[in-house]
mmCIF file of C-alpha atoms in Angstrom:
data_model
loop_
_atom_site.group_PDB
_atom_site.id
_atom_site.type_symbol
_atom_site.label_atom_id
_atom_site.label_comp_id
_atom_site.label_asym_id
_atom_site.label_seq_id
_atom_site.Cartn_x
_atom_site.Cartn_y
_atom_site.Cartn_z
ATOM 1 C CA UNK F 1 66.018 111.951 45.918
ATOM 2 C CA UNK F 2 66.155 111.893 49.741
ATOM 3 C CA UNK F 3 68.649 109.716 51.635
ATOM 4 C CA UNK F 4 67.274 106.697 53.425
ATOM 5 C CA UNK F 5 66.138 107.395 57.006
ATOM 6 C CA UNK F 6 64.177 105.381 59.551
ATOM 7 C CA UNK F 7 62.936 108.536 61.358
ATOM 8 C CA UNK F 8 59.472 109.806 60.559
ATOM 9 C CA UNK F 9 59.563 112.725 58.140
ATOM 10 C CA UNK F 10 58.457 115.435 60.652
ATOM 11 C CA UNK F 11 61.332 114.581 63.022
ATOM 12 C CA UNK F 12 64.014 114.207 60.381
ATOM 13 C CA UNK F 13 66.801 116.822 60.414
ATOM 14 C CA UNK F 14 66.934 118.679 57.108
ATOM 15 C CA UNK F 15 70.054 118.062 55.053
ATOM 16 C CA UNK F 16 71.205 121.671 54.840
ATOM 17 C CA UNK F 17 70.210 122.655 58.377
ATOM 18 C CA UNK F 18 72.983 123.431 60.882
ATOM 19 C CA UNK F 19 72.459 123.023 64.618
ATOM 20 C CA UNK F 20 72.298 126.192 66.687
ATOM 21 C CA UNK F 21 75.641 127.123 68.175
ATOM 22 C CA UNK F 22 77.641 124.878 65.855
ATOM 23 C CA UNK F 23 79.470 127.845 64.314
ATOM 24 C CA UNK F 24 82.876 129.110 65.373
ATOM 25 C CA UNK F 25 83.166 129.966 69.061
ATOM 26 C CA UNK F 26 83.857 133.590 69.817
ATOM 27 C CA UNK F 27 85.399 134.632 73.104
ATOM 28 C CA UNK F 28 82.999 136.650 75.268
ATOM 29 C CA UNK F 29 83.564 140.328 75.790
ATOM 30 C CA UNK F 30 85.877 141.275 78.588
ATOM 31 C CA UNK F 31 84.095 141.643 81.909
ATOM 32 C CA UNK F 32 81.054 139.523 81.041
ATOM 33 C CA UNK F 33 80.289 136.291 82.801
ATOM 34 C CA UNK F 34 79.464 133.233 80.809
ATOM 35 C CA UNK F 35 77.774 130.025 81.794
ATOM 36 C CA UNK F 36 79.128 126.933 80.145
ATOM 37 C CA UNK F 37 76.741 124.030 80.424
ATOM 38 C CA UNK F 38 77.528 120.556 79.287
ATOM 39 C CA UNK F 39 81.293 120.736 79.471
ATOM 40 C CA UNK F 40 82.391 117.547 81.165
ATOM 41 C CA UNK F 41 85.206 117.602 83.630
ATOM 42 C CA UNK F 42 87.904 115.008 83.286
ATOM 43 C CA UNK F 43 87.208 112.165 85.685
ATOM 44 C CA UNK F 44 90.211 109.873 86.023
ATOM 45 C CA UNK F 45 89.546 106.170 85.745
ATOM 46 C CA UNK F 46 90.017 104.021 88.789
ATOM 47 C CA UNK F 47 93.493 102.732 88.081
ATOM 48 C CA UNK F 48 93.883 100.805 91.341
ATOM 49 C CA UNK F 49 95.154 97.286 90.932
ATOM 50 C CA UNK F 50 92.463 94.674 91.416
ATOM 51 C CA UNK F 51 93.344 92.137 94.108
ATOM 52 C CA UNK F 52 94.636 88.802 92.920
ATOM 53 C CA UNK F 53 92.362 85.776 93.299
ATOM 54 C CA UNK F 54 92.249 84.811 96.956
ATOM 55 C CA UNK F 55 94.035 87.961 98.169
ATOM 56 C CA UNK F 56 90.983 89.401 99.930
ATOM 57 C CA UNK F 57 90.363 86.127 101.740
ATOM 58 C CA UNK F 58 94.024 85.924 102.730
ATOM 59 C CA UNK F 59 93.874 89.420 104.234
ATOM 60 C CA UNK F 60 90.658 88.564 106.054
ATOM 61 C CA UNK F 61 92.161 85.376 107.499
ATOM 62 C CA UNK F 62 95.554 86.906 108.272
ATOM 63 C CA UNK F 63 96.518 86.468 111.899
ATOM 64 C CA UNK F 64 99.009 88.797 113.549
ATOM 65 C CA UNK F 65 100.734 86.893 116.337
ATOM 66 C CA UNK F 66 102.833 89.677 117.798
ATOM 67 C CA UNK F 67 102.915 93.395 118.352
ATOM 68 C CA UNK F 68 106.295 95.102 118.712
ATOM 69 C CA UNK F 69 104.600 98.085 120.357
ATOM 70 C CA UNK F 70 103.148 95.995 123.200
ATOM 71 C CA UNK F 71 104.891 95.738 126.533
ATOM 72 C CA UNK F 72 107.025 92.685 127.148
ATOM 73 C CA UNK F 73 105.723 90.376 129.876
ATOM 74 C CA UNK F 74 108.654 90.224 132.308
ATOM 75 C CA UNK F 75 109.910 86.735 133.094
ATOM 76 C CA UNK F 76 107.549 84.912 130.722
ATOM 77 C CA UNK F 77 108.879 81.419 130.268
ATOM 78 C CA UNK F 78 108.066 79.165 127.339
ATOM 79 C CA UNK F 79 105.730 76.234 127.617
ATOM 80 C CA UNK F 80 107.629 72.973 127.322
ATOM 81 C CA UNK F 81 107.201 69.278 128.024
ATOM 82 C CA UNK F 82 108.232 69.564 131.688
ATOM 83 C CA UNK F 83 106.102 72.519 132.776
ATOM 84 C CA UNK F 84 102.899 71.844 130.812
ATOM 85 C CA UNK F 85 101.310 70.111 133.814
ATOM 86 C CA UNK F 86 103.142 71.832 136.684
ATOM 87 C CA UNK F 87 100.474 72.864 139.214
ATOM 88 C CA UNK F 88 102.573 75.798 140.461
ATOM 89 C CA UNK F 89 102.066 77.560 137.115
ATOM 90 C CA UNK F 90 98.288 77.818 137.473
ATOM 91 C CA UNK F 91 97.332 81.417 136.700
ATOM 92 C CA UNK F 92 100.655 82.182 134.969
ATOM 93 C CA UNK F 93 101.141 83.109 131.323
ATOM 94 C CA UNK F 94 103.501 80.905 129.353
ATOM 95 C CA UNK F 95 104.810 81.847 125.922
ATOM 96 C CA UNK F 96 105.148 79.779 122.763
ATOM 97 C CA UNK F 97 108.615 79.249 121.309
ATOM 98 C CA UNK F 98 109.256 80.302 117.720
ATOM 99 C CA UNK F 99 109.404 76.731 116.406
ATOM 100 C CA UNK F 100 106.152 75.870 118.178
ATOM 101 C CA UNK F 101 104.451 78.953 116.727
ATOM 102 C CA UNK F 102 105.505 77.845 113.243
ATOM 103 C CA UNK F 103 104.100 74.345 113.824
ATOM 104 C CA UNK F 104 100.811 75.708 115.189
ATOM 105 C CA UNK F 105 100.509 78.145 112.306
ATOM 106 C CA UNK F 106 101.028 75.285 109.846
ATOM 107 C CA UNK F 107 98.006 73.407 111.254
ATOM 108 C CA UNK F 108 95.968 76.671 111.390
ATOM 109 C CA UNK F 109 95.550 76.452 115.157
ATOM 110 C CA UNK F 110 95.372 80.215 115.718
ATOM 111 C CA UNK F 111 92.132 82.117 115.168
ATOM 112 C CA UNK F 112 91.799 85.763 114.195
ATOM 113 C CA UNK F 113 89.268 86.391 116.998
ATOM 114 C CA UNK F 114 91.723 85.485 119.763
ATOM 115 C CA UNK F 115 93.397 88.906 119.997
ATOM 116 C CA UNK F 116 97.003 87.889 119.480
ATOM 117 C CA UNK F 117 97.973 91.422 118.484
ATOM 118 C CA UNK F 118 97.702 92.548 122.114
ATOM 119 C CA UNK F 119 100.964 90.889 123.145
ATOM 120 C CA UNK F 120 104.615 91.142 122.155
ATOM 121 C CA UNK F 121 104.637 87.413 121.443
ATOM 122 C CA UNK F 122 101.975 84.729 121.682
ATOM 123 C CA UNK F 123 101.303 83.284 125.094
ATOM 124 C CA UNK F 124 98.666 81.311 126.944
ATOM 125 C CA UNK F 125 97.199 81.401 130.431
ATOM 126 C CA UNK F 126 97.670 78.164 132.322
ATOM 127 C CA UNK F 127 94.253 77.501 133.861
ATOM 128 C CA UNK F 128 93.340 74.548 136.058
ATOM 129 C CA UNK F 129 91.618 72.894 133.084
ATOM 130 C CA UNK F 130 94.779 73.340 131.003
ATOM 131 C CA UNK F 131 96.899 71.665 133.661
ATOM 132 C CA UNK F 132 94.397 68.774 133.919
ATOM 133 C CA UNK F 133 94.619 68.357 130.148
ATOM 134 C CA UNK F 134 98.420 68.324 130.391
ATOM 135 C CA UNK F 135 98.265 65.584 133.033
ATOM 136 C CA UNK F 136 95.964 63.489 130.808
ATOM 137 C CA UNK F 137 98.335 63.865 127.861
ATOM 138 C CA UNK F 138 101.322 62.980 130.051
ATOM 139 C CA UNK F 139 99.528 59.830 131.314
ATOM 140 C CA UNK F 140 98.640 58.809 127.759
ATOM 141 C CA UNK F 141 102.222 59.162 126.552
ATOM 142 C CA UNK F 142 103.864 57.430 129.519
ATOM 143 C CA UNK F 143 104.436 53.796 128.531
ATOM 144 C CA UNK F 144 102.697 52.449 131.669
ATOM 145 C CA UNK F 145 99.935 49.918 130.985
ATOM 146 C CA UNK F 146 97.746 49.616 127.934
ATOM 147 C CA UNK F 147 97.237 52.627 125.707
ATOM 148 C CA UNK F 148 93.851 54.221 125.917
ATOM 149 C CA UNK F 149 91.929 56.817 123.996
ATOM 150 C CA UNK F 150 90.481 59.810 125.783
ATOM 151 C CA UNK F 151 87.618 61.699 124.196
ATOM 152 C CA UNK F 152 86.405 65.052 125.418
ATOM 153 C CA UNK F 153 83.671 67.398 124.233
ATOM 154 C CA UNK F 154 84.276 71.081 124.938
ATOM 155 C CA UNK F 155 81.133 73.135 125.470
ATOM 156 C CA UNK F 156 80.664 76.669 126.684
ATOM 157 C CA UNK F 157 79.499 80.162 125.944
ATOM 158 C CA UNK F 158 80.944 82.152 123.090
ATOM 159 C CA UNK F 159 84.331 83.523 124.120
ATOM 160 C CA UNK F 160 84.721 81.138 127.069
ATOM 161 C CA UNK F 161 87.984 79.626 125.784
ATOM 162 C CA UNK F 162 87.041 76.516 123.791
ATOM 163 C CA UNK F 163 89.353 77.367 120.888
ATOM 164 C CA UNK F 164 92.137 78.315 123.285
ATOM 165 C CA UNK F 165 91.758 74.985 125.081
ATOM 166 C CA UNK F 166 92.023 73.215 121.730
ATOM 167 C CA UNK F 167 95.126 75.270 120.896
ATOM 168 C CA UNK F 168 96.665 74.285 124.238
ATOM 169 C CA UNK F 169 95.878 70.610 123.575
ATOM 170 C CA UNK F 170 97.527 70.821 120.149
ATOM 171 C CA UNK F 171 100.535 72.554 121.736
ATOM 172 C CA UNK F 172 100.946 69.826 124.337
ATOM 173 C CA UNK F 173 100.585 67.088 121.723
ATOM 174 C CA UNK F 174 103.247 68.735 119.551
ATOM 175 C CA UNK F 175 105.559 69.045 122.540
ATOM 176 C CA UNK F 176 105.172 65.288 123.097
ATOM 177 C CA UNK F 177 106.122 64.675 119.467
ATOM 178 C CA UNK F 178 102.675 63.531 118.354
ATOM 179 C CA UNK F 179 101.298 64.118 114.893
ATOM 180 C CA UNK F 180 98.573 66.755 115.089
ATOM 181 C CA UNK F 181 95.778 66.982 112.533
ATOM 182 C CA UNK F 182 93.516 69.995 112.809
ATOM 183 C CA UNK F 183 90.323 70.502 110.816
ATOM 184 C CA UNK F 184 89.783 74.279 110.926
ATOM 185 C CA UNK F 185 86.447 75.859 110.073
#
């Protein structure tokens, strides 16, 4: 009686038939070359640790705010409540203090496209528009007369400084002791 098989009879392997080359392996004669086909090389598995959930996004959004290899800007003073609207500082770079950097980082004010890694510590250029903004904020916080709300819409080409202007406004508001709420992208 034949064992059960689902293969058609002509393709079935006979019971007593051995495959060719299944006998004991004999070493080739000395001096002859042999070709071994089908021997698989050991390929190690990829044993790298998979990133934790959210780790890739965190690396992508990571912002480096300083570069120890960059040159120090000589005489860079910090932006503070007194000099944020001083007209003599137009065209000068003012730095952010460590506490201010921590506050701005907490509200996600910095963007990765702003090139903060070019400097030893974060700083900002005081443009005429920045000084005008500082004067508006100073007028709003001075107790003279009724309080008013100022609304501004920033428009401009890509890379023209809209995000930097917003960062400067948040900086000035924090220096005045205001509560800053930022809605990042």
